XYZ file of C-alpha atoms in Angstrom:
558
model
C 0.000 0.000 0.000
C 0.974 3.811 -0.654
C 1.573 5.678 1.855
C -1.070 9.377 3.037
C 1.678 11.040 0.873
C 1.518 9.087 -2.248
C -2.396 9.986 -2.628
C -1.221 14.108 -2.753
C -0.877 15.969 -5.088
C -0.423 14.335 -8.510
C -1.336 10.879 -7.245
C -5.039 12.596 -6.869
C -5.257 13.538 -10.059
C -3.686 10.434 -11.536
C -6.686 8.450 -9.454
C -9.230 10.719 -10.618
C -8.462 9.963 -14.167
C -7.905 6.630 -14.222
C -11.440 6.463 -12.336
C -13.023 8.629 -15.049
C -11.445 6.468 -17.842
C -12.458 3.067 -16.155
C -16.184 4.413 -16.079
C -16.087 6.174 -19.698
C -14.997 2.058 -20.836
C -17.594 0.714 -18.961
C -19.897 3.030 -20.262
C -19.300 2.757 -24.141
C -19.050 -1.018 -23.495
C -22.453 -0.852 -21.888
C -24.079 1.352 -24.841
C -21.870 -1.189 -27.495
C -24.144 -4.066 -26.016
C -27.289 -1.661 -25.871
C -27.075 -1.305 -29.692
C -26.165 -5.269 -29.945
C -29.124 -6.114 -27.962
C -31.513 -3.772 -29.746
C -30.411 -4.908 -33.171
C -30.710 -8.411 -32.904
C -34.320 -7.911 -31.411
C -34.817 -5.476 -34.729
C -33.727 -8.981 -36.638
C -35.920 -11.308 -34.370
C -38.987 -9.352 -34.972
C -38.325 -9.018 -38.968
C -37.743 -12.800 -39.335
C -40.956 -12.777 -37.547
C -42.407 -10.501 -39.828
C -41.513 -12.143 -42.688
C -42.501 -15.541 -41.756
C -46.071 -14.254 -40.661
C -46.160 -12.774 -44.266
C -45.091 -16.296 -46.183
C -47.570 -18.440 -44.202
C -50.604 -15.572 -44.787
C -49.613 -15.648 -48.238
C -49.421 -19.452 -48.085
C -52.685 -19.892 -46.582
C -54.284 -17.447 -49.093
C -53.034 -19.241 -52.173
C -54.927 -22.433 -50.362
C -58.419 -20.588 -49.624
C -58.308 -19.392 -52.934
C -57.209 -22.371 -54.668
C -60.424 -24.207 -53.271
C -62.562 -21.043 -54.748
C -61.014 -21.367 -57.855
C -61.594 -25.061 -58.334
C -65.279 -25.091 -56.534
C -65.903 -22.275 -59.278
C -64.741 -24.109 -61.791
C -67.335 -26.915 -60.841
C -69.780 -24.483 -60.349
C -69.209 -23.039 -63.629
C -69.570 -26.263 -65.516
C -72.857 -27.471 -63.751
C -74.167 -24.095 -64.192
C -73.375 -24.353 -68.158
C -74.410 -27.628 -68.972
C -78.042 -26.365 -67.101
C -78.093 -22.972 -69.343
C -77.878 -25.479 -72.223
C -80.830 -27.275 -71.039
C -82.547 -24.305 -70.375
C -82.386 -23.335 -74.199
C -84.034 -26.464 -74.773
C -86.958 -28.342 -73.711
C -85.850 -27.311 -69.920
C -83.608 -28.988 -67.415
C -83.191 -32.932 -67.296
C -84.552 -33.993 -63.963
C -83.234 -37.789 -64.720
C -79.653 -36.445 -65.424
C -79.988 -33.676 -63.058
C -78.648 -35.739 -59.565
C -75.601 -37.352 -61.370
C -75.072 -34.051 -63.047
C -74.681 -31.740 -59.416
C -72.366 -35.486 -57.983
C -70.506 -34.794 -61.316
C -69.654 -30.982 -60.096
C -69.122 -32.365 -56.520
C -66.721 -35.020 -57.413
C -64.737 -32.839 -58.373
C -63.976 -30.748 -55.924
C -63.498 -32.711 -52.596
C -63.961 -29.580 -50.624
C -67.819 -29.076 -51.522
C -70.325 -30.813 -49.460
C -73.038 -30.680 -52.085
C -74.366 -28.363 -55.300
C -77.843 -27.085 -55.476
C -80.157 -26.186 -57.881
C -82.930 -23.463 -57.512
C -85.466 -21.452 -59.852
C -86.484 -18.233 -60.382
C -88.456 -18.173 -56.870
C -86.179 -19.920 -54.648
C -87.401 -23.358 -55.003
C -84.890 -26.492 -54.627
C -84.979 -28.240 -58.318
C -84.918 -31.788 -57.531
C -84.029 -34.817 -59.766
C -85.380 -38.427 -59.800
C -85.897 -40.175 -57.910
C -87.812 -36.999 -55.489
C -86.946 -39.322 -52.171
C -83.380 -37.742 -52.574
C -84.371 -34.174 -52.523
C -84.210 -31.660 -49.574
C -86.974 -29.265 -50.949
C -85.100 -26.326 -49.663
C -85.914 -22.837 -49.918
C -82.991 -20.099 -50.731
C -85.473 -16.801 -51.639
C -84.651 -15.003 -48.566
C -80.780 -15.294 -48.418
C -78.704 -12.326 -50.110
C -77.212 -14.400 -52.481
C -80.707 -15.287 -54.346
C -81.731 -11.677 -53.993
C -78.381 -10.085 -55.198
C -78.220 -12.482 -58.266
C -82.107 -12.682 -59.081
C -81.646 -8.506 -59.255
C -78.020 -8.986 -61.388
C -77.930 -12.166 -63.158
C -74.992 -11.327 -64.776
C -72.615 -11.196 -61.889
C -70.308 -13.597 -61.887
C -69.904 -16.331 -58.905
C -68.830 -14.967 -55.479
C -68.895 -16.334 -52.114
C -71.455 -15.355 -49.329
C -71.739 -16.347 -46.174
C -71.326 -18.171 -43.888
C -74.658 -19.828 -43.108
C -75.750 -22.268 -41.148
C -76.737 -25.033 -43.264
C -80.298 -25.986 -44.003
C -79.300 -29.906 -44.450
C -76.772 -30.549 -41.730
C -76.373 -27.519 -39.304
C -72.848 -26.575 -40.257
C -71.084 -23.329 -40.616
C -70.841 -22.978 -44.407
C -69.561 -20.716 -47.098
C -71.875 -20.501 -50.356
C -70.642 -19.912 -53.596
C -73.472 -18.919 -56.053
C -73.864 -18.501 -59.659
C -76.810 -17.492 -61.562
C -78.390 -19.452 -64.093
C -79.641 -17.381 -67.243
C -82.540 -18.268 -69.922
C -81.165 -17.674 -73.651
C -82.399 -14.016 -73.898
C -80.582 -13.660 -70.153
C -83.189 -13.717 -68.014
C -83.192 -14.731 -64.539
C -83.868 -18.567 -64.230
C -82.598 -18.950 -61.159
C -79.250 -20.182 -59.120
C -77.007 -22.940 -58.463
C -74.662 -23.127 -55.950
C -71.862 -25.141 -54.161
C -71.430 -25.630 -50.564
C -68.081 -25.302 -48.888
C -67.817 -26.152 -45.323
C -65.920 -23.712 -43.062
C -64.310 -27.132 -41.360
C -62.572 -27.626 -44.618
C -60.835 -24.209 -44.409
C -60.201 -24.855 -40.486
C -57.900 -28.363 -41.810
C -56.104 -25.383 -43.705
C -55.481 -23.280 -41.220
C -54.421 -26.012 -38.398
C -51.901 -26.865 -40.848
C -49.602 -24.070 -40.713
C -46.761 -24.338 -38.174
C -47.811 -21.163 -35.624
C -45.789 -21.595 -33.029
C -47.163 -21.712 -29.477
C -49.518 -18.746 -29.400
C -49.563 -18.189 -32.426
C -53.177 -18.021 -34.515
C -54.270 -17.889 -38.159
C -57.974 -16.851 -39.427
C -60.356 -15.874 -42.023
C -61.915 -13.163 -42.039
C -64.679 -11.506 -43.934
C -64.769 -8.229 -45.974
C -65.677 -5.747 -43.228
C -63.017 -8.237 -41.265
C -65.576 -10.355 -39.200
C -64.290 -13.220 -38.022
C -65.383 -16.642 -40.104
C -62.924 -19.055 -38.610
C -59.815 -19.027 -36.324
C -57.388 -21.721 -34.860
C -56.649 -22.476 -32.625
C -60.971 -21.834 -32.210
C -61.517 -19.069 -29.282
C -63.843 -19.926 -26.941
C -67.662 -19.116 -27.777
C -67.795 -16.545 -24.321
C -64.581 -14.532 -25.866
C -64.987 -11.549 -28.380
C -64.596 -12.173 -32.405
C -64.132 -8.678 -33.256
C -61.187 -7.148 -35.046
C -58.691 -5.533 -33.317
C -58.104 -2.001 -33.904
C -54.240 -2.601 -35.011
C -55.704 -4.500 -37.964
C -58.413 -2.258 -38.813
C -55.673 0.371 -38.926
C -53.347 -1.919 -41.020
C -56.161 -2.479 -43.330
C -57.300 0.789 -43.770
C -53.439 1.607 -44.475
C -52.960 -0.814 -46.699
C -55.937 -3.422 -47.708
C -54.398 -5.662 -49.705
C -51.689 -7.387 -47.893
C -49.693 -5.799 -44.883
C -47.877 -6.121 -41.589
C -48.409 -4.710 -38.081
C -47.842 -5.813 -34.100
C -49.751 -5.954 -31.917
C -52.419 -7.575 -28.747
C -55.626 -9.735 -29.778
C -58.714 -8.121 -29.143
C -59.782 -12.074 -27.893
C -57.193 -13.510 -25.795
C -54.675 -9.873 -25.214
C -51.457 -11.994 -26.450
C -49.291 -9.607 -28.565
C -48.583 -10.975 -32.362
C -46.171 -9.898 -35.093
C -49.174 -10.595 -37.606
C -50.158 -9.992 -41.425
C -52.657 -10.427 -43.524
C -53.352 -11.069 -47.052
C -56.399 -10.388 -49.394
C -58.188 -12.578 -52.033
C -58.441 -10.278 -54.290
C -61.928 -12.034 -56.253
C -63.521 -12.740 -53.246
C -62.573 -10.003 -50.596
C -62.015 -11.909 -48.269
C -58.524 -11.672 -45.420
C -56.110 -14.742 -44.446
C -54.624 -13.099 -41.030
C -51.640 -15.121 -39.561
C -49.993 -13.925 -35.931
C -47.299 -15.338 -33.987
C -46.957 -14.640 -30.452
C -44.399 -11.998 -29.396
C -43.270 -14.029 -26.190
C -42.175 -16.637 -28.420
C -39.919 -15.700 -31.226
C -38.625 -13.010 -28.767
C -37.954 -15.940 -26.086
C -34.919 -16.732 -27.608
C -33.769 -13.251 -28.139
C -34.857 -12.580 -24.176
C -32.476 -15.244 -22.855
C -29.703 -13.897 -24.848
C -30.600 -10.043 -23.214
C -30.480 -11.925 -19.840
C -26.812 -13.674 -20.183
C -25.824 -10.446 -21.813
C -26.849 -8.320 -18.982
C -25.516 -10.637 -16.368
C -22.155 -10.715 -18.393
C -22.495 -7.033 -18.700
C -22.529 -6.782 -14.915
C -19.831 -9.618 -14.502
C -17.641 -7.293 -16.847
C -18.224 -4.277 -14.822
C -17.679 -5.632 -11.605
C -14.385 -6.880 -12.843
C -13.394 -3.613 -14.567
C -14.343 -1.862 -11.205
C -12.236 -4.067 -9.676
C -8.970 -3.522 -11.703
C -9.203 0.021 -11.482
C -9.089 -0.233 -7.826
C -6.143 -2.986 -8.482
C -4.465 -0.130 -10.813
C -4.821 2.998 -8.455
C -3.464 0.464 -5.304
C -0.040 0.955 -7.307
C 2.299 -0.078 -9.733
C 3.100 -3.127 -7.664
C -0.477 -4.919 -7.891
C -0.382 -3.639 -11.599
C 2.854 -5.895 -12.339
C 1.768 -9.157 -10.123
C -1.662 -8.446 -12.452
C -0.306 -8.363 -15.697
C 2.071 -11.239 -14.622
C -1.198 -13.238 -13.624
C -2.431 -12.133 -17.302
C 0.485 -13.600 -19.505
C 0.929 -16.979 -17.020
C -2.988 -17.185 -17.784
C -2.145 -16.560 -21.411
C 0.495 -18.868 -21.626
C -1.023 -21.765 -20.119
C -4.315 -21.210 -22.495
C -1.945 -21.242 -25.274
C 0.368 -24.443 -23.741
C -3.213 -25.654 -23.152
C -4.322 -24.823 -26.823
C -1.192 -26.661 -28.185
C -1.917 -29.969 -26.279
C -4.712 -30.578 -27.475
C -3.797 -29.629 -30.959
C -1.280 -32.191 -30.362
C -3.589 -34.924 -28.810
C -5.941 -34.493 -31.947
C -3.251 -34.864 -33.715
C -2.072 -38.354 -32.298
C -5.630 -39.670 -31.865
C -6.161 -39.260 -35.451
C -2.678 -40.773 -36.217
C -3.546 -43.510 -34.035
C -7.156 -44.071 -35.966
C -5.264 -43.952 -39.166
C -3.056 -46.898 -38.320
C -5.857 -48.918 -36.128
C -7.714 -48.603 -40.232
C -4.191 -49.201 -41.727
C -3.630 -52.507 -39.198
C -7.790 -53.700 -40.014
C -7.154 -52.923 -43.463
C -4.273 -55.059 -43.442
C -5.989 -57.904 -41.216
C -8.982 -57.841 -43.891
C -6.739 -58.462 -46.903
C -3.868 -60.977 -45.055
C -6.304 -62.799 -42.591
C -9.700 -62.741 -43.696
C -9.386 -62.591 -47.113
C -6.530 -65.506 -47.290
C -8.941 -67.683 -45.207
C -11.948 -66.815 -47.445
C -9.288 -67.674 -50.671
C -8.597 -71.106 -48.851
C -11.852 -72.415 -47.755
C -12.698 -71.631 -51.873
C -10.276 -73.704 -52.758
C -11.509 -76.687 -50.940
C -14.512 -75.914 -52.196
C -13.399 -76.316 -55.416
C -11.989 -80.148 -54.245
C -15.237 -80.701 -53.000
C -17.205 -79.642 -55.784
C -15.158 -82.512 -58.160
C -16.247 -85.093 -56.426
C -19.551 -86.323 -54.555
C -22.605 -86.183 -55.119
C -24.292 -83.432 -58.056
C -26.501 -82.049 -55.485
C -23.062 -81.416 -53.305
C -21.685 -80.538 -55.805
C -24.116 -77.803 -56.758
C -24.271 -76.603 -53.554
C -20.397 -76.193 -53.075
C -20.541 -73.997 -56.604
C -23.395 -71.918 -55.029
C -20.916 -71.657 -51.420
C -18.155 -71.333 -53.655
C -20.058 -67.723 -55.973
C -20.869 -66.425 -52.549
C -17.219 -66.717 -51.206
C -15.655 -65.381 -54.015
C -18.483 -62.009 -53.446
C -17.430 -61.921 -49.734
C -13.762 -62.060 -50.607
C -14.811 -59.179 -53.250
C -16.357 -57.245 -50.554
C -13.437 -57.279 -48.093
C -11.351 -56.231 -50.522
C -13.015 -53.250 -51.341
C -13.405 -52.738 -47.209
C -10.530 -52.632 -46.858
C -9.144 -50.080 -49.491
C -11.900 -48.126 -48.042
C -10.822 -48.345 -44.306
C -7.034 -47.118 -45.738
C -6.931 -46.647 -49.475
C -2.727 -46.727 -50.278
C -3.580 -44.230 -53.008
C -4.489 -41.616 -49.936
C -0.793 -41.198 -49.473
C 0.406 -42.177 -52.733
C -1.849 -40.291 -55.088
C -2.862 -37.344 -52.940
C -6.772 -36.559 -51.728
C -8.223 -35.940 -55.259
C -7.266 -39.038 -56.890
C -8.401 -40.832 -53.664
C -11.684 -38.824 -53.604
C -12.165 -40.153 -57.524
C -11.342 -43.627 -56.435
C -13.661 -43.284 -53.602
C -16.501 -42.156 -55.669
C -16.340 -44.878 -57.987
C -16.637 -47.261 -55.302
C -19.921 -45.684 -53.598
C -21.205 -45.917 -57.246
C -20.457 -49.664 -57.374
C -21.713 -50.356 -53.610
C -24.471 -48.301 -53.561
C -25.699 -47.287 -56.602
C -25.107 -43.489 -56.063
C -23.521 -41.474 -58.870
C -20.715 -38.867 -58.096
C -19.085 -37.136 -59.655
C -15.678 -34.985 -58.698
C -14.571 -32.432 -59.614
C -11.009 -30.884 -59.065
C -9.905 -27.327 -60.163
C -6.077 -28.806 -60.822
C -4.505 -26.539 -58.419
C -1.747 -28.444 -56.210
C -3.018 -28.789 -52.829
C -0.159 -29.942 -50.424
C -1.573 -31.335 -46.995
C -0.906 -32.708 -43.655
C -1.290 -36.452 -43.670
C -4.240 -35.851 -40.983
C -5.982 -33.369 -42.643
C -6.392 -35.694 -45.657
C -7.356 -38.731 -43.732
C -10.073 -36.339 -41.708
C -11.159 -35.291 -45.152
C -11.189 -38.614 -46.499
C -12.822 -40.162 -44.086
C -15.729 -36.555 -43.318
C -16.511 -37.737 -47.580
C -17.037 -40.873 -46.957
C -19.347 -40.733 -44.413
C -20.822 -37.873 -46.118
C -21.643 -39.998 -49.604
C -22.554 -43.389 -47.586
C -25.112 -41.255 -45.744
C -26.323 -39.964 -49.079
C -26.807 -42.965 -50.380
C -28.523 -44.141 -47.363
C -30.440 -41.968 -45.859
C -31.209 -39.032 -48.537
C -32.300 -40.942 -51.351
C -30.338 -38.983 -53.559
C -29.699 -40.253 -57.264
C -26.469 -38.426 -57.312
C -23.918 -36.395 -55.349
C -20.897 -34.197 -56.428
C -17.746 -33.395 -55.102
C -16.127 -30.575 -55.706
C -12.212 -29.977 -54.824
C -11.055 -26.193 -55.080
C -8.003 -24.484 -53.484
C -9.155 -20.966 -51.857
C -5.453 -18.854 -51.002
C -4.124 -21.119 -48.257
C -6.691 -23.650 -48.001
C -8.523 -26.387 -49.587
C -12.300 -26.519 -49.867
C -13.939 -29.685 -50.541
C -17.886 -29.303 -50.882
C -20.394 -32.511 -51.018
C -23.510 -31.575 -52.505
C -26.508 -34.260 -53.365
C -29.664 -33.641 -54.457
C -31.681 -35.364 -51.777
C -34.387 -35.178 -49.597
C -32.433 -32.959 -47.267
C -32.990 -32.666 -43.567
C -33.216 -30.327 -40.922
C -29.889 -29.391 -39.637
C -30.891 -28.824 -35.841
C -31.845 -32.787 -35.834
C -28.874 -33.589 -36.602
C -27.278 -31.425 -34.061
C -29.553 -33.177 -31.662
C -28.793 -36.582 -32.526
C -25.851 -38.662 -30.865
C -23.906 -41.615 -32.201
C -24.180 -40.914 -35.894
C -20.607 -42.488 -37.043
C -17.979 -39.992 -37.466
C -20.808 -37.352 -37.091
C -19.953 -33.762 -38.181
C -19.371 -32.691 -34.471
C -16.372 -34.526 -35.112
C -15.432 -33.480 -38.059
C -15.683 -30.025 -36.730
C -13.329 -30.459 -33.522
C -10.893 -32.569 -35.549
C -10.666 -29.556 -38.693
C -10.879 -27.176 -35.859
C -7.688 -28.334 -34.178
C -5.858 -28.095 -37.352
C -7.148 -24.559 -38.296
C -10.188 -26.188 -40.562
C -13.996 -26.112 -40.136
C -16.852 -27.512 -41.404
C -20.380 -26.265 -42.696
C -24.084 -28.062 -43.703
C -26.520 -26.142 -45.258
C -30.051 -28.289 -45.743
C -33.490 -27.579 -46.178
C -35.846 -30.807 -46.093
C -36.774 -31.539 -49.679
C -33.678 -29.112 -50.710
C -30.786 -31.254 -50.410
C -27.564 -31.007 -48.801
C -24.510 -28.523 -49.159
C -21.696 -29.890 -47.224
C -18.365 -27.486 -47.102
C -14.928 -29.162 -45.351
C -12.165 -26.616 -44.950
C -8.882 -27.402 -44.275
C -5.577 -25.681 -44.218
C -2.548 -26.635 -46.289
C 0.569 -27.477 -45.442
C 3.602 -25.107 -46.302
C 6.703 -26.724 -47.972
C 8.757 -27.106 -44.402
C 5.974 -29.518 -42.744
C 5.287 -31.089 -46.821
C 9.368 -32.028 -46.657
C-alpha cells in the first residue's frame, strides 16, 4: 500500500483519471451491447415478420385455390343447365348425377344445389333424394335474381339448411337464352374444410391464423376461441387495413385472448375476403430474451471486474505488475493448453489412421486368405460327390468369391494406399467410384487442378468426413447423385459434397448422438488443425456440405 503522501498531489489527479477512464470504458461497453441487444431484437422481430407474411400468403393461395376449383365446378354445372334451359328445360333424370358430377370434383364441396327463379330447390329423380329447400330469402338469391350477370362470389357463412354446419356458399346465376333470370345454383363449402387449412400451418405456441370476412368479421380461427370470448377485429388490424388493404404487416395484442402478435394479412383479391396469420411476441422473442439476460448478467460480470482492476491499478504499480504477470501466465497456459490438445488431436487421429491401416491389413492378409482357402476346398469338394453337393459347393463357392470381393473393397476403403500415394483428389475419384459400385449413387468430382499440399491428418479427416458424407447420401437421402467438388481458396482447400436429396433439418442432426464420425467430429478434428466444417439443408432441398482445411507449407510437406 501507498503511503497518506503518495495519494497528494499528482497521485489525486492520476486516481481521478484513471477512475473517469475506467467508467467512460464501462460506459461505451455498456451502450456497445445496448445497440447489440436492440439490433438483434430489430432482426428477431423481422424474421418474424416475414414468416407471418409467407404463411398468410401461403394460406391465401390455399383458400383461394379451393374457390377457384369449386368455381370451376360451379361453372360447368351451371353451363351444362343454361344449355338445357335453351331447350326443352332442365333434365330432372340427369340432373342428380349431373350436381355429384360438379361435386366429385372438388373434394372440398359438401353438395351443389339447384334453384329457380323463386327460390325453389330443383330436384331430380328419384324426389326421395331431394331436400326441398328454400334459398329466396338469403342475399345471395336476392343479389343475383336482381343482377344475373354477376359472376360467382362467395357469401356467407350460413348455417346449413341440411346438416347444421357453418358454411360458405358460392353462387352462380343461371340465365334463360335471352338472359333472363332462371334462377341459381350453388356449391357448398364447409368452413371445417378451411379450419384443416389453417391447423396446418406451423404457428408456433400462441400463435393463430384466421379468415376473415370483408368488413373483417371473423369466419374461422385456430386455434378456435372460446364461444364466451370476443370475435371482433382488433383495432391494429383495422388500422393496417385501412393503411394498406391488400396485404400488410403490423404488431400488436388480440382483441380475444390480449397476447401480442407480429401478424399480417393477405387479401383474395376475387372474393374479398382476409387470411390473417400472428405469432406470439413471447415466443420468437424468447430466444432473443435469454440472450438479453446472459448479456446483462455478463455485462454486470464485466463491470464488476473492470471496477475491480481500477481499484487494483490505483493500489499501485506493484499490484499492476503481479496483475499483468497473472495475465500472460494465464495466457500462456491457455496457449500451452491450446497446443496440447492440438497435439492430442493430432495423435488420436494418427492412431485411428493406423488402427484402419492394421484392419485394413488384417482384412486383406487374414480374412481374405482364409476366405481364398476355404474356396479352394470348395473347389476339391465340388469334383467329387454327389451333383446335389456338388451344386451346392458352386453356389458356397459364388458367394465366397463375393465376400472375398467385398473385403477387398473394405478394406481399401478403411485405408486406401492411393491416400498417401496419389494425394486426396485421386483418392476422392477412387472413392466415388466405389460408392457408385456399392451403392448405386452417382458422383461425380470435380477438381480445379490446383496443387493442394496437406498434412497427412488433414487428408485422412477429409477422407474419411466424404465418406461418411456420400454413404449417408446414399442411405439416408435418397439422392440419385452427389458431387464433389475440390477447389483451393489462397491457403486452403475446400472440398464441398452436394446431393440432391431429400435434405434434412440441420438442428436434428445437431440433436442426434452416435451418428458415425458425425460432423461434431469433423468439426473439432478440422478445428484443431485450423479447418472447419459447414451443412446447409433444407428438407426436400438437399444437402450442401463445405470441409475446410488448411494446407501445409513446404517445411511440414518435406
Amino acid at each position: 500500500m501507498f503511503s497518506k503522501a503518495a495519494w497528494g498531489g499528482r497521485g489525486a489527479a492520476l486516481r481521478l483519471q484513471v477512475s473517469a477512464a475506467g467508467l467512460l470504458f464501462v460506459l461505451l461497453v455498456g451502450a456497445i451491447w445496448a445497440v447489440s441487444l436492440w439490433r438483434s431484437r430489430a432482426d428477431a422481430i423481422g424474421r418474424a415478420e416475414a414468416r407471418a407474411a409467407n404463411l398468410s400468403l401461403l394460406l391465401a393461395g390455399n383458400v383461394a385455390s379451393v374457390f377457384e376449383r369449386a368455381e370451376i365446378a360451379l361453372g360447368e354445372t351451371a353451363s351444362q343447365l343454361e344449355r338445357e334451359l335453351a331447350g326443352p328445360g332442365i333434365d330432372r333424370h340427369a340432373l342428380w348425377a349431373l350436381v355429384d358430377a360438379g361435386t366429385a370434383l372438388v373434394p372440398a364441396i359438401s353438395r351443389i344445389g339447384v334453384f329457380d327463379e323463386a327460390g325453389h330447390q330443383i330436384c331430380g329423380l328419384p324426389l326421395e333424394r331431394c331436400q326441398k329447400l328454400e334459398v329466396a330469402d338469403r342475399e345471395y338469391f336476392i343479389e343475383l335474381r336482381s343482377h344475373p350477370g354477376n359472376e360467382t362470389s362467395v357469401w356467407g357463412p350460413y348455417v346449413s339448411r341440411v346438416d347444421g354446419r357453418s358454411t360458405l356458399v358460392l353462387a352462380r346465376a343461371l340465365r334463360h337464352p335471352d338472359g333472363r333470370f332462371a334462377g341459381v345454383v350453388i356449391a357448398l363449402v364447409p368452413l371445417s374444410h378451411f379450419a384443416e387449412l389453417l391447423a396446418a400451418a406451423d404457428l408456433g405456441r400462441g400463435g393463430a391464423a384466421a379468415l376473415r370476412g370483408p368488413d373483417l368479421g371473423l369466419f374461422l380461427r385456430s386455434p378456435p376461441l372460446d364461444s364466451m370470448l370476443p370475435a371482433a377485429p382488433s383495432d391494429d388490424l383495422r388500422r393496417a387495413v385501412q393503411a394498406s388493404p391488400a396485404q400488410g404487416s403490423f404488431r400488436g395484442r388480440g382483441s380475444a385472448d390480449g397476447i401480442e402478435r407480429q401478424s399480417a394479412y393477405q387479401r383474395l383479391e376475387r372474393h374479398g375476403l382476409y387470411v390473417a396469420v400472428g405469432l406470439a411476441t413471447r415466443e420468437f422473442l424468447a430466444p432473443w430474451r435469454q440472450q438479453a439476460l446472459w448479456m446483462y448478467a455478463l455485462f454486470l460480470l464485466f463491470a464488476s471486474c473492470a471496477f475491480l482492476i481500477v481499484r487494483l491499478m490505483l493500489n499501485g504499480e506493484r499490484d499492476r505488475w503481479r496483475i499483468q504477470q497473472f495475465a500472460d501466465e494465464l495466457e500462456t497456459r491457455v496457449e500451452q493448453r491450446t497446443r496440447d490438445l492440438r497435439r492430442l488431436a493430432a495423435e488420436l487421429d494418427a492412431a485411428e489412421s493406423r488402427e484402419r491401416r492394421q484392419l485394413s491389413r488384417d482384412l486383406h492378409d487374414d480374412l481374405g486368405q482364409t476366405l481364398a482357402a476355404a474356396r479352394i476346398h470348395l473347389g476339391a469338394l465340388s469334383n467329387s460327390g454327389e451333383a446335389q453337393v456338388r451344386e451346392v459347393a458352386a453356389r458356397v463357392g459364388e458367394l465366397i468369391a463375393r465376400a472375398n470381393r467385398s473385403t477387398r473393397s473394405l478394406a481399401v476403403q478403411l485405408a486406401p494406399p492411393m491416400l498417401d500415394d496419389l494425394g486426396l483428389p485421386e483418392a476422392l475419384e477412387w472413392l466415388g467410384e466405389e460408392i457408385e459400385r456399392s451403392f448405386g449413387l452417382k458422383v461425380s468430382v470435380v477438381d480445379d487442378g490446383q496443387r493442394k499440399d496437406l498434412s497427412p491428418e488433414a487428408r485422412s479427416i477429409l477422407y474419411r468426413a466424404t465418406r461418411e458424407l456420400l454413404i449417408n447420401a446414399a442411405k439416408h437421402a435418397q439422392a440419385e447423385s452427389a458431387e464433389v467438388e475440390i477447389e483451393r481458396v489462397g491457403g486452403s482447400i475446400v472440398v464441398r459434397v452436394r446431393d440432391c436429396g431429400v435434405g434434412f433439418d440441420p438442428q436434428v442432426l445437431a440433436a442426434a448422438k452416435g451418428q458415425g464420425l458425425g460432423l461434431l467430429s469433423v468439426r473439432e478434428r478440422l478445428a484443431f488443425i485450423g479447418g472447419s466444417a459447414e451443412l446447409a439443408s433444407l428438407p426436400g432441398d438437399g444437402t450442401l456440405a463445405t470441409l475446410t482445411a488448411p494446407l501445409a507449407d513446404a517445411a511440414s510437406e518435406a
